[in-house]
Amino acid sequence: MTNESPAHLNAFKIAATYIGTIVGAGFASGQEVLQFFSAFGFLGIWGIVLATSLFFVFGYMILVIGRALSASAYVEVVRFSNGRFFGSLIDFIITIFLFGALAAMIAGAGAIFVEQFALSSWWGTILMALLSLFTVIRGIKGVINAISYVVPVLLISVLLISLYGIYRSPVTVEDIQRTANLVGAAPNWFIAALNYASFNLVIAVAILAPMGPNAKKTSALFWGALLGALGLGLGVLAIYFSVLSNILEVAVVEVPMIYIASLISPFIQLLFAVVLFSAVYSTAVSNLYGFVSRMTFIDQKFRIWLIVGTTIAAFIVSQVGFSTLVTYLYPAVGYGGFIFFAGLLYVWVFKREALRDAGKSG
């Protein structure tokens, strides 16, 4: 996509970028955690353990395969792991999803401006589109730097507000029983965890694949994937307990974490709205970069115009609305991602020689 390279990525930058790619509006708002984990009561803990394990295992696989192939875009990893037919199908799914998720993040920014700042959604959508555009124009180095700065603030904020929610109202047996009437994102905690990890890894592959070749050393891939997965798991666990302990109130609101922040003070609520906007920004940037980097058939001299055109198109699509985009887009892509998982496992188990050969030739 660009000749600029983020020289010598260490484990921290890989982990921070991995986390920042995934923690968008759904994660930081608490809505994803409510639907995929808290809705299943204490069984949701097993779901979090499973999802965290999958984030580590498949995140590490993507980084290693990306490094072996010297991948500049996720399509190289997808085609290598899933073959011509399924690789093309997954490539199409991911490409559409990256664009749709970008539109969803832009729409989410507009919703934050309406609900939290009492301003027109146009201000939020325009600001998010412009911030994403100018960040991606700087290339992969700009994307990684921007995300790695946002992540520590985001995780600390989520953890502190979650701890307050748990302190205010510790989880009781009655809280668990109340989840029986909630409708989760899947029939059970196991499928929900698989689906959650799947659609998030579909987002993350766009950034993880080209990061592999730019790691300082191979061990940075392992520790980056592990720290990234643990950071995500810790964040999900904190939100899970916080949501569960306030289940009656948060089950009927759009943004559970902002509701919990509002219990502390109006100022903290406003502050967390800014943090939530930053989370949306980190995912929007990842989606825009991933989508544009896939357009390898377009001459690089038109790169800036491709970024501008993609951003404008996503801005137009974002007018459909955040909830509508998420409701139909995310679950479908999550199930499609299972095919990608199967391909990665096949390559890892049966094509290790081909991987080593690719690494030597690269």
Tab-separated table of N, CA and C in Angstrom, residues 135-189:
chain	number	residue	atom	x	y	z
A	135	THR	N	-5.448	9.884	8.962
A	135	THR	CA	-4.574	8.898	9.607
A	135	THR	C	-4.090	7.863	8.605
A	136	VAL	N	-4.998	7.340	7.795
A	136	VAL	CA	-4.650	6.284	6.844
A	136	VAL	C	-3.766	6.812	5.716
A	137	ILE	N	-3.916	8.067	5.375
A	137	ILE	CA	-3.047	8.656	4.350
A	137	ILE	C	-1.579	8.559	4.775
A	138	ARG	N	-1.321	8.554	6.090
A	138	ARG	CA	0.045	8.462	6.595
A	138	ARG	C	0.615	7.049	6.479
A	139	GLY	N	-0.204	6.075	6.095
A	139	GLY	CA	0.282	4.718	5.910
A	139	GLY	C	0.189	3.874	7.170
A	140	ILE	N	0.717	2.642	7.097
A	140	ILE	CA	0.603	1.679	8.188
A	140	ILE	C	1.278	2.192	9.461
A	141	LYS	N	2.367	2.941	9.310
A	141	LYS	CA	3.050	3.472	10.491
A	141	LYS	C	2.140	4.451	11.237
A	142	GLY	N	1.459	5.299	10.501
A	142	GLY	CA	0.531	6.237	11.123
A	142	GLY	C	-0.621	5.527	11.797
A	143	VAL	N	-1.116	4.463	11.168
A	143	VAL	CA	-2.220	3.684	11.727
A	143	VAL	C	-1.805	3.048	13.049
A	144	ILE	N	-0.649	2.384	13.055
A	144	ILE	CA	-0.176	1.693	14.259
A	144	ILE	C	0.107	2.674	15.392
A	145	ASN	N	0.754	3.794	15.071
A	145	ASN	CA	1.045	4.800	16.099
A	145	ASN	C	-0.237	5.361	16.712
A	146	ALA	N	-1.200	5.692	15.847
A	146	ALA	CA	-2.463	6.271	16.333
A	146	ALA	C	-3.187	5.306	17.257
A	147	ILE	N	-3.262	4.037	16.858
A	147	ILE	CA	-3.981	3.042	17.655
A	147	ILE	C	-3.262	2.760	18.968
A	148	SER	N	-1.930	2.641	18.934
A	148	SER	CA	-1.186	2.294	20.145
A	148	SER	C	-1.240	3.395	21.190
A	149	TYR	N	-1.491	4.639	20.782
A	149	TYR	CA	-1.647	5.732	21.743
A	149	TYR	C	-3.027	5.692	22.408
A	150	VAL	N	-4.028	5.266	21.645
A	150	VAL	CA	-5.410	5.256	22.147
A	150	VAL	C	-5.642	4.124	23.142
A	151	VAL	N	-5.040	2.946	22.876
A	151	VAL	CA	-5.362	1.726	23.617
A	151	VAL	C	-5.140	1.815	25.131
A	152	PRO	N	-3.975	2.287	25.624
A	152	PRO	CA	-3.794	2.330	27.086
A	152	PRO	C	-4.867	3.162	27.788
A	153	VAL	N	-5.191	4.319	27.245
A	153	VAL	CA	-6.219	5.184	27.845
A	153	VAL	C	-7.570	4.472	27.836
A	154	LEU	N	-7.867	3.812	26.728
A	154	LEU	CA	-9.144	3.115	26.582
A	154	LEU	C	-9.286	1.999	27.606
A	155	LEU	N	-8.263	1.128	27.704
A	155	LEU	CA	-8.338	-0.001	28.624
A	155	LEU	C	-8.413	0.447	30.079
A	156	ILE	N	-7.609	1.448	30.451
A	156	ILE	CA	-7.629	1.950	31.833
A	156	ILE	C	-9.010	2.513	32.171
A	157	SER	N	-9.593	3.267	31.232
A	157	SER	CA	-10.924	3.855	31.455
A	157	SER	C	-11.981	2.777	31.629
A	158	VAL	N	-11.947	1.781	30.749
A	158	VAL	CA	-12.921	0.680	30.818
A	158	VAL	C	-12.786	-0.069	32.138
A	159	LEU	N	-11.540	-0.353	32.544
A	159	LEU	CA	-11.310	-1.094	33.782
A	159	LEU	C	-11.797	-0.317	35.007
A	160	LEU	N	-11.491	0.986	35.063
A	160	LEU	CA	-11.885	1.796	36.218
A	160	LEU	C	-13.411	1.900	36.342
A	161	ILE	N	-14.070	2.141	35.216
A	161	ILE	CA	-15.531	2.257	35.252
A	161	ILE	C	-16.174	0.904	35.567
A	162	SER	N	-15.590	-0.160	35.037
A	162	SER	CA	-16.099	-1.503	35.333
A	162	SER	C	-15.955	-1.824	36.818
A	163	LEU	N	-14.797	-1.493	37.391
A	163	LEU	CA	-14.569	-1.744	38.816
A	163	LEU	C	-15.571	-0.978	39.673
A	164	TYR	N	-15.883	0.252	39.263
A	164	TYR	CA	-16.878	1.022	40.007
A	164	TYR	C	-18.249	0.337	39.937
A	165	GLY	N	-18.587	-0.140	38.722
A	165	GLY	CA	-19.875	-0.823	38.553
A	165	GLY	C	-19.983	-2.054	39.428
A	166	ILE	N	-18.874	-2.795	39.554
A	166	ILE	CA	-18.858	-4.003	40.387
A	166	ILE	C	-18.917	-3.618	41.869
A	167	TYR	N	-18.163	-2.556	42.250
A	167	TYR	CA	-18.131	-2.088	43.637
A	167	TYR	C	-19.517	-1.587	44.071
A	168	ARG	N	-20.167	-0.862	43.166
A	168	ARG	CA	-21.484	-0.288	43.476
A	168	ARG	C	-22.513	-1.381	43.711
A	169	SER	N	-22.414	-2.454	42.913
A	169	SER	CA	-23.436	-3.504	43.002
A	169	SER	C	-22.784	-4.862	42.710
A	170	PRO	N	-22.239	-5.515	43.744
A	170	PRO	CA	-21.595	-6.821	43.541
A	170	PRO	C	-22.555	-7.835	42.917
A	171	VAL	N	-22.010	-8.752	42.137
A	171	VAL	CA	-22.831	-9.761	41.473
A	171	VAL	C	-23.472	-10.692	42.500
A	172	THR	N	-24.759	-10.943	42.341
A	172	THR	CA	-25.482	-11.855	43.239
A	172	THR	C	-26.087	-13.007	42.431
A	173	VAL	N	-26.553	-14.016	43.118
A	173	VAL	CA	-27.217	-15.147	42.463
A	173	VAL	C	-28.468	-14.665	41.726
A	174	GLU	N	-29.150	-13.689	42.319
A	174	GLU	CA	-30.352	-13.140	41.686
A	174	GLU	C	-30.017	-12.485	40.340
A	175	ASP	N	-28.851	-11.821	40.265
A	175	ASP	CA	-28.425	-11.208	39.003
A	175	ASP	C	-28.277	-12.263	37.919
A	176	ILE	N	-27.689	-13.394	38.297
A	176	ILE	CA	-27.486	-14.482	37.338
A	176	ILE	C	-28.830	-15.022	36.866
A	177	GLN	N	-29.764	-15.179	37.804
A	177	GLN	CA	-31.080	-15.711	37.453
A	177	GLN	C	-31.827	-14.774	36.503
A	178	ARG	N	-31.591	-13.479	36.644
A	178	ARG	CA	-32.284	-12.511	35.782
A	178	ARG	C	-31.832	-12.614	34.328
A	179	THR	N	-30.646	-13.152	34.096
A	179	THR	CA	-30.161	-13.267	32.713
A	179	THR	C	-30.908	-14.340	31.938
A	180	ALA	N	-31.673	-15.175	32.640
A	180	ALA	CA	-32.400	-16.259	31.967
A	180	ALA	C	-33.395	-15.727	30.951
A	181	ASN	N	-33.875	-14.524	31.159
A	181	ASN	CA	-34.871	-13.945	30.252
A	181	ASN	C	-34.245	-13.091	29.131
A	182	LEU	N	-32.915	-12.990	29.147
A	182	LEU	CA	-32.245	-12.191	28.120
A	182	LEU	C	-32.021	-13.022	26.867
A	183	VAL	N	-32.049	-12.365	25.736
A	183	VAL	CA	-31.766	-13.028	24.466
A	183	VAL	C	-30.337	-12.689	24.065
A	184	GLY	N	-29.477	-13.700	24.010
A	184	GLY	CA	-28.079	-13.484	23.645
A	184	GLY	C	-27.894	-13.456	22.136
A	185	ALA	N	-26.631	-13.313	21.728
A	185	ALA	CA	-26.314	-13.215	20.303
A	185	ALA	C	-26.250	-14.579	19.628
A	186	ALA	N	-26.382	-15.654	20.398
A	186	ALA	CA	-26.301	-17.012	19.860
A	186	ALA	C	-27.112	-17.940	20.762
A	187	PRO	N	-27.347	-19.187	20.326
A	187	PRO	CA	-28.163	-20.112	21.129
A	187	PRO	C	-27.539	-20.462	22.479
A	188	ASN	N	-26.204	-20.464	22.580
A	188	ASN	CA	-25.533	-20.805	23.839
A	188	ASN	C	-24.188	-20.098	23.926
A	189	TRP	N	-23.546	-20.193	25.101
A	189	TRP	CA	-22.302	-19.457	25.353
A	189	TRP	C	-21.172	-19.913	24.433
